[in-house]
Amino acid sequence: MVPSLSASFRASSSVPLPLSARCCKYAGQSVRAVPIRILWVGKKRSRGVQLLFDEYIEKLKRYCNVEDVQIRSNPKNARDWRAQVDDEDNAMANLIRSDDWVVVLDERGQDIRSEQMAELLGDAGNTGASRLSFCIGGPYGHGQKLQERANISIKLSSMVLNHQIALLVLVEQLYSLKPSNVRCFETLFAASLENLGPSGALP
Ligand SMILES: C[S@@+](CC[C@H](N)C(=O)[O-])C[C@H]1O[C@@H](n2cnc3c(N)ncnc32)[C@H](O)[C@@H]1O
């Protein structure tokens, strides 16, 4: 089992930080880019979503290995939604190894900034995890097994997103952070940080 996250990582806040505080702890350091898997519960993706997803994955693959794992929604055609959640939960949990670093995406999860997402990528590489598995649930969300197994649960927004949109937001963030290159976080984000006011808020 991989260890849990550092205390500093847990101290997430939605209050904008001053520019000086907006940095990633791996700035200037090399980090090991662990292979990324995206576990996604759903049926067929819309053509537009698949096109955009493929575009990001192609670019992301220059920086790390990425695997797209689709889990069929309601695999046993359960009539009751709780049974559906359990079936999807079991299917996803069966694909997780003990040395995976598991990131569950959930609108009730921790509110993290991009800097912390970069740190998450670096932490996973430094804790001996062999893979980084991002898990996106089905129409009724994640079941108990996944929630208990998660190394961290993060939100992408305070609003509930359609799972296809959550998938796109995730791959866009991963590509922006370029996992093998998180040490360059400040450079990557320099342009967007320059657009922020001194308090870190948009002018
Ligand atoms: C339609 S949502 C499921 C919502 C469901 N009501 C629940 O209780 O989780 C499908 C999946 O998309 C992902 N998702 C949706 N909104 C999200 C958000 N704001 N942040 C992170 N993940 C989100 C989650 O993985 C979720 O399980």
mmCIF file of C-alpha atoms and ligand atoms in Angstrom:
data_model
loop_
_atom_site.group_PDB
_atom_site.id
_atom_site.type_symbol
_atom_site.label_atom_id
_atom_site.label_comp_id
_atom_site.label_asym_id
_atom_site.label_seq_id
_atom_site.Cartn_x
_atom_site.Cartn_y
_atom_site.Cartn_z
ATOM 1 C CA MET A 1 0.000 0.000 0.000
ATOM 2 C CA VAL A 2 1.403 3.455 -0.840
ATOM 3 C CA PRO A 3 1.618 5.944 2.070
ATOM 4 C CA SER A 4 -0.901 8.729 2.560
ATOM 5 C CA LEU A 5 -0.375 12.338 1.555
ATOM 6 C CA SER A 6 1.664 14.864 3.476
ATOM 7 C CA ALA A 7 -0.074 17.165 5.940
ATOM 8 C CA SER A 8 0.852 20.238 3.921
ATOM 9 C CA PHE A 9 -0.929 18.785 0.923
ATOM 10 C CA ARG A 10 -4.119 18.344 2.904
ATOM 11 C CA ALA A 11 -4.148 22.004 3.954
ATOM 12 C CA SER A 12 -6.054 23.128 0.888
ATOM 13 C CA SER A 13 -7.840 26.456 0.801
ATOM 14 C CA SER A 14 -10.065 28.174 -1.713
ATOM 15 C CA VAL A 15 -8.701 31.592 -0.654
ATOM 16 C CA PRO A 16 -6.506 32.981 -3.464
ATOM 17 C CA LEU A 17 -2.819 32.930 -2.559
ATOM 18 C CA PRO A 18 -0.409 35.811 -3.146
ATOM 19 C CA LEU A 19 1.784 35.279 -6.209
ATOM 20 C CA SER A 20 4.859 34.642 -4.072
ATOM 21 C CA ALA A 21 3.138 31.679 -2.440
ATOM 22 C CA ARG A 22 1.990 30.117 -5.686
ATOM 23 C CA CYS A 23 4.698 27.608 -6.328
ATOM 24 C CA CYS A 24 5.068 23.886 -6.503
ATOM 25 C CA LYS A 25 7.365 22.179 -3.974
ATOM 26 C CA TYR A 26 9.074 20.330 -6.838
ATOM 27 C CA ALA A 27 10.187 23.528 -8.562
ATOM 28 C CA GLY A 28 13.631 22.894 -10.056
ATOM 29 C CA GLN A 29 13.673 19.206 -9.086
ATOM 30 C CA SER A 30 13.369 16.135 -11.244
ATOM 31 C CA VAL A 31 10.412 13.924 -10.494
ATOM 32 C CA ARG A 32 9.723 10.419 -11.704
ATOM 33 C CA ALA A 33 6.746 10.441 -14.055
ATOM 34 C CA VAL A 34 4.688 7.397 -13.088
ATOM 35 C CA PRO A 35 2.417 5.897 -15.726
ATOM 36 C CA ILE A 36 -1.058 7.373 -15.546
ATOM 37 C CA ARG A 37 -4.286 5.431 -15.919
ATOM 38 C CA ILE A 38 -7.633 7.058 -16.302
ATOM 39 C CA LEU A 39 -10.441 4.763 -15.154
ATOM 40 C CA TRP A 40 -13.737 6.022 -16.457
ATOM 41 C CA VAL A 41 -17.206 4.541 -15.966
ATOM 42 C CA GLY A 42 -19.517 5.159 -18.871
ATOM 43 C CA LYS A 43 -20.995 4.087 -22.145
ATOM 44 C CA LYS A 44 -20.016 5.556 -25.481
ATOM 45 C CA ARG A 45 -18.382 8.986 -25.385
ATOM 46 C CA SER A 46 -19.809 11.692 -27.590
ATOM 47 C CA ARG A 47 -17.845 12.276 -30.801
ATOM 48 C CA GLY A 48 -16.779 15.763 -29.715
ATOM 49 C CA VAL A 49 -15.591 14.585 -26.299
ATOM 50 C CA GLN A 50 -13.649 11.689 -27.835
ATOM 51 C CA LEU A 51 -11.966 14.023 -30.367
ATOM 52 C CA LEU A 52 -10.836 16.456 -27.702
ATOM 53 C CA PHE A 53 -9.837 13.647 -25.340
ATOM 54 C CA ASP A 54 -7.681 12.018 -28.051
ATOM 55 C CA GLU A 55 -6.056 15.349 -28.822
ATOM 56 C CA TYR A 56 -5.011 15.861 -25.182
ATOM 57 C CA ILE A 57 -3.911 12.249 -24.732
ATOM 58 C CA GLU A 58 -1.721 12.398 -27.820
ATOM 59 C CA LYS A 59 0.024 15.501 -26.442
ATOM 60 C CA LEU A 60 0.213 14.135 -22.885
ATOM 61 C CA LYS A 61 1.898 10.947 -24.128
ATOM 62 C CA ARG A 62 5.012 12.965 -24.924
ATOM 63 C CA TYR A 63 5.496 13.422 -21.172
ATOM 64 C CA CYS A 64 4.307 10.152 -19.614
ATOM 65 C CA ASN A 65 2.549 6.874 -20.357
ATOM 66 C CA VAL A 66 -1.211 7.220 -20.284
ATOM 67 C CA GLU A 67 -3.789 4.470 -20.406
ATOM 68 C CA ASP A 68 -7.470 5.045 -21.039
ATOM 69 C CA VAL A 69 -9.498 2.362 -19.245
ATOM 70 C CA GLN A 70 -13.211 2.359 -19.814
ATOM 71 C CA ILE A 71 -15.508 0.479 -17.425
ATOM 72 C CA ARG A 72 -18.941 -0.309 -18.740
ATOM 73 C CA SER A 73 -21.691 1.553 -16.946
ATOM 74 C CA ASN A 74 -24.143 -0.773 -15.177
ATOM 75 C CA PRO A 75 -22.255 -3.927 -16.260
ATOM 76 C CA LYS A 76 -24.851 -6.345 -14.858
ATOM 77 C CA ASN A 77 -27.909 -4.327 -15.936
ATOM 78 C CA ALA A 78 -28.995 -3.871 -12.338
ATOM 79 C CA ARG A 79 -32.429 -2.345 -11.852
ATOM 80 C CA ASP A 80 -31.612 -0.675 -8.577
ATOM 81 C CA TRP A 81 -29.155 2.253 -8.664
ATOM 82 C CA ARG A 82 -27.411 1.078 -5.490
ATOM 83 C CA ALA A 83 -26.702 -2.283 -7.106
ATOM 84 C CA GLN A 84 -25.420 -0.450 -10.172
ATOM 85 C CA VAL A 85 -23.014 1.590 -8.011
ATOM 86 C CA ASP A 86 -21.810 -1.624 -6.320
ATOM 87 C CA ASP A 87 -21.231 -3.377 -9.656
ATOM 88 C CA GLU A 88 -19.308 -0.416 -11.068
ATOM 89 C CA ASP A 89 -17.396 -0.085 -7.791
ATOM 90 C CA ASN A 90 -16.368 -3.768 -7.883
ATOM 91 C CA ALA A 91 -15.337 -3.541 -11.535
ATOM 92 C CA MET A 92 -13.158 -0.504 -10.835
ATOM 93 C CA ALA A 93 -11.705 -1.854 -7.583
ATOM 94 C CA ASN A 94 -10.671 -5.066 -9.408
ATOM 95 C CA LEU A 95 -8.469 -2.979 -11.692
ATOM 96 C CA ILE A 96 -6.557 -1.332 -8.841
ATOM 97 C CA ARG A 97 -3.307 -2.809 -7.560
ATOM 98 C CA SER A 98 -1.961 -2.402 -4.034
ATOM 99 C CA ASP A 99 0.877 -0.171 -5.272
ATOM 100 C CA ASP A 100 -1.376 2.161 -7.274
ATOM 101 C CA TRP A 101 -1.682 5.756 -6.159
ATOM 102 C CA VAL A 102 -5.447 6.232 -6.373
ATOM 103 C CA VAL A 103 -6.999 9.622 -7.038
ATOM 104 C CA VAL A 104 -10.787 9.583 -6.879
ATOM 105 C CA LEU A 105 -12.561 12.423 -8.635
ATOM 106 C CA ASP A 106 -15.598 13.537 -6.705
ATOM 107 C CA GLU A 107 -17.412 16.837 -6.367
ATOM 108 C CA ARG A 108 -17.219 16.398 -2.570
ATOM 109 C CA GLY A 109 -13.468 15.889 -2.672
ATOM 110 C CA GLN A 110 -10.651 18.237 -1.650
ATOM 111 C CA ASP A 111 -10.520 21.525 -3.469
ATOM 112 C CA ILE A 112 -6.979 21.622 -4.829
ATOM 113 C CA ARG A 113 -5.154 24.213 -6.900
ATOM 114 C CA SER A 114 -3.108 23.413 -9.990
ATOM 115 C CA GLU A 115 0.077 23.765 -7.904
ATOM 116 C CA GLN A 116 -1.180 20.996 -5.643
ATOM 117 C CA MET A 117 -2.121 18.874 -8.624
ATOM 118 C CA ALA A 118 1.497 19.256 -9.790
ATOM 119 C CA GLU A 119 2.629 18.209 -6.302
ATOM 120 C CA LEU A 120 0.321 15.243 -6.407
ATOM 121 C CA LEU A 121 2.023 14.077 -9.616
ATOM 122 C CA GLY A 122 5.430 14.540 -7.985
ATOM 123 C CA ASP A 123 4.367 12.854 -4.725
ATOM 124 C CA ALA A 124 3.096 9.798 -6.566
ATOM 125 C CA GLY A 125 6.475 9.469 -8.280
ATOM 126 C CA ASN A 126 8.374 9.846 -5.027
ATOM 127 C CA THR A 127 6.427 7.417 -2.867
ATOM 128 C CA GLY A 128 7.183 4.293 -4.847
ATOM 129 C CA ALA A 129 3.750 4.010 -6.426
ATOM 130 C CA SER A 130 3.958 2.147 -9.721
ATOM 131 C CA ARG A 131 0.932 3.801 -11.311
ATOM 132 C CA LEU A 132 -1.248 6.824 -10.800
ATOM 133 C CA SER A 133 -4.902 5.892 -11.264
ATOM 134 C CA PHE A 134 -7.468 8.664 -11.689
ATOM 135 C CA CYS A 135 -11.017 7.357 -11.175
ATOM 136 C CA ILE A 136 -14.141 8.940 -12.624
ATOM 137 C CA GLY A 137 -17.420 7.416 -11.489
ATOM 138 C CA GLY A 138 -20.662 6.615 -13.231
ATOM 139 C CA PRO A 139 -24.016 8.410 -13.139
ATOM 140 C CA TYR A 140 -24.480 7.749 -9.395
ATOM 141 C CA GLY A 141 -20.890 8.312 -8.393
ATOM 142 C CA HIS A 142 -18.339 6.067 -6.687
ATOM 143 C CA GLY A 143 -19.041 3.171 -4.359
ATOM 144 C CA GLN A 144 -17.605 2.428 -0.947
ATOM 145 C CA LYS A 145 -14.641 0.307 -2.062
ATOM 146 C CA LEU A 146 -13.163 3.044 -4.212
ATOM 147 C CA GLN A 147 -13.813 5.715 -1.613
ATOM 148 C CA GLU A 148 -12.044 3.655 1.038
ATOM 149 C CA ARG A 149 -9.130 2.802 -1.265
ATOM 150 C CA ALA A 150 -8.543 6.377 -2.437
ATOM 151 C CA ASN A 151 -5.210 7.978 -1.523
ATOM 152 C CA ILE A 152 -6.935 11.255 -2.162
ATOM 153 C CA SER A 153 -10.326 12.424 -3.362
ATOM 154 C CA ILE A 154 -10.335 15.681 -5.306
ATOM 155 C CA LYS A 155 -12.935 17.952 -6.831
ATOM 156 C CA LEU A 156 -12.539 19.696 -10.171
ATOM 157 C CA SER A 157 -15.338 22.115 -9.399
ATOM 158 C CA SER A 158 -17.926 22.639 -6.697
ATOM 159 C CA MET A 159 -20.552 21.884 -9.300
ATOM 160 C CA VAL A 160 -21.441 18.356 -10.347
ATOM 161 C CA LEU A 161 -20.066 17.796 -13.823
ATOM 162 C CA ASN A 162 -21.148 15.311 -16.412
ATOM 163 C CA HIS A 163 -18.595 12.466 -16.328
ATOM 164 C CA GLN A 164 -17.511 13.207 -19.917
ATOM 165 C CA ILE A 165 -16.794 16.822 -18.997
ATOM 166 C CA ALA A 166 -14.954 15.720 -15.834
ATOM 167 C CA LEU A 167 -12.789 13.532 -18.083
ATOM 168 C CA LEU A 168 -11.918 16.458 -20.338
ATOM 169 C CA VAL A 169 -11.123 18.801 -17.431
ATOM 170 C CA LEU A 170 -8.845 16.133 -15.963
ATOM 171 C CA VAL A 171 -6.855 15.505 -19.150
ATOM 172 C CA GLU A 172 -6.544 19.233 -19.810
ATOM 173 C CA GLN A 173 -5.051 19.730 -16.323
ATOM 174 C CA LEU A 174 -2.716 16.769 -16.713
ATOM 175 C CA TYR A 175 -1.480 18.059 -20.028
ATOM 176 C CA SER A 176 -1.025 21.586 -18.624
ATOM 177 C CA LEU A 177 1.098 20.171 -15.817
ATOM 178 C CA LYS A 178 3.214 17.929 -18.067
ATOM 179 C CA PRO A 179 3.967 15.195 -15.482
ATOM 180 C CA SER A 180 7.600 14.526 -16.385
ATOM 181 C CA ASN A 181 8.253 18.217 -16.150
ATOM 182 C CA VAL A 182 6.474 19.497 -13.022
ATOM 183 C CA ARG A 183 9.729 21.130 -11.944
ATOM 184 C CA CYS A 184 8.998 23.701 -14.648
ATOM 185 C CA PHE A 185 5.628 24.450 -13.105
ATOM 186 C CA GLU A 186 6.410 28.115 -12.551
ATOM 187 C CA THR A 187 7.455 28.567 -16.178
ATOM 188 C CA LEU A 188 4.438 26.713 -17.446
ATOM 189 C CA PHE A 189 2.128 28.835 -15.407
ATOM 190 C CA ALA A 190 4.035 32.098 -15.616
ATOM 191 C CA ALA A 191 1.760 33.503 -18.294
ATOM 192 C CA SER A 192 -1.415 32.763 -16.394
ATOM 193 C CA LEU A 193 0.060 33.952 -13.095
ATOM 194 C CA GLU A 194 1.070 37.239 -14.684
ATOM 195 C CA ASN A 195 -2.573 37.804 -15.482
ATOM 196 C CA LEU A 196 -3.476 37.670 -11.812
ATOM 197 C CA GLY A 197 -3.547 40.676 -9.523
ATOM 198 C CA PRO A 198 -1.169 40.955 -6.518
ATOM 199 C CA SER A 199 -3.554 39.053 -4.253
ATOM 200 C CA GLY A 200 -3.739 36.220 -6.739
ATOM 201 C CA ALA A 201 -7.243 37.290 -7.761
ATOM 202 C CA LEU A 202 -8.166 38.178 -11.301
ATOM 203 C CA PRO A 203 -8.144 41.964 -11.848
HETATM 204 C C1 LIG B 1 -22.423 12.535 -12.908
HETATM 205 S S1 LIG B 1 -21.122 12.459 -11.789
HETATM 206 C C2 LIG B 1 -21.872 11.554 -10.449
HETATM 207 C C3 LIG B 1 -22.574 12.434 -9.517
HETATM 208 C C4 LIG B 1 -23.240 11.696 -8.412
HETATM 209 N N1 LIG B 1 -24.366 12.446 -7.988
HETATM 210 C C5 LIG B 1 -22.364 11.474 -7.198
HETATM 211 O O1 LIG B 1 -22.930 11.400 -6.122
HETATM 212 O O2 LIG B 1 -21.143 11.331 -7.282
HETATM 213 C C6 LIG B 1 -20.078 11.241 -12.479
HETATM 214 C C7 LIG B 1 -18.638 11.326 -12.041
HETATM 215 O O3 LIG B 1 -18.038 12.488 -12.606
HETATM 216 C C8 LIG B 1 -17.019 12.953 -11.735
HETATM 217 N N2 LIG B 1 -17.342 14.330 -11.331
HETATM 218 C C9 LIG B 1 -18.472 15.015 -11.552
HETATM 219 N N3 LIG B 1 -18.384 16.261 -11.048
HETATM 220 C C10 LIG B 1 -17.154 16.370 -10.503
HETATM 221 C C11 LIG B 1 -16.459 17.411 -9.846
HETATM 222 N N4 LIG B 1 -16.999 18.599 -9.635
HETATM 223 N N5 LIG B 1 -15.200 17.178 -9.420
HETATM 224 C C12 LIG B 1 -14.615 15.973 -9.621
HETATM 225 N N6 LIG B 1 -15.232 14.945 -10.248
HETATM 226 C C13 LIG B 1 -16.480 15.135 -10.691
HETATM 227 C C14 LIG B 1 -16.999 12.032 -10.517
HETATM 228 O O4 LIG B 1 -15.997 11.059 -10.686
HETATM 229 C C15 LIG B 1 -18.383 11.425 -10.560
HETATM 230 O O5 LIG B 1 -18.412 10.171 -9.917
#
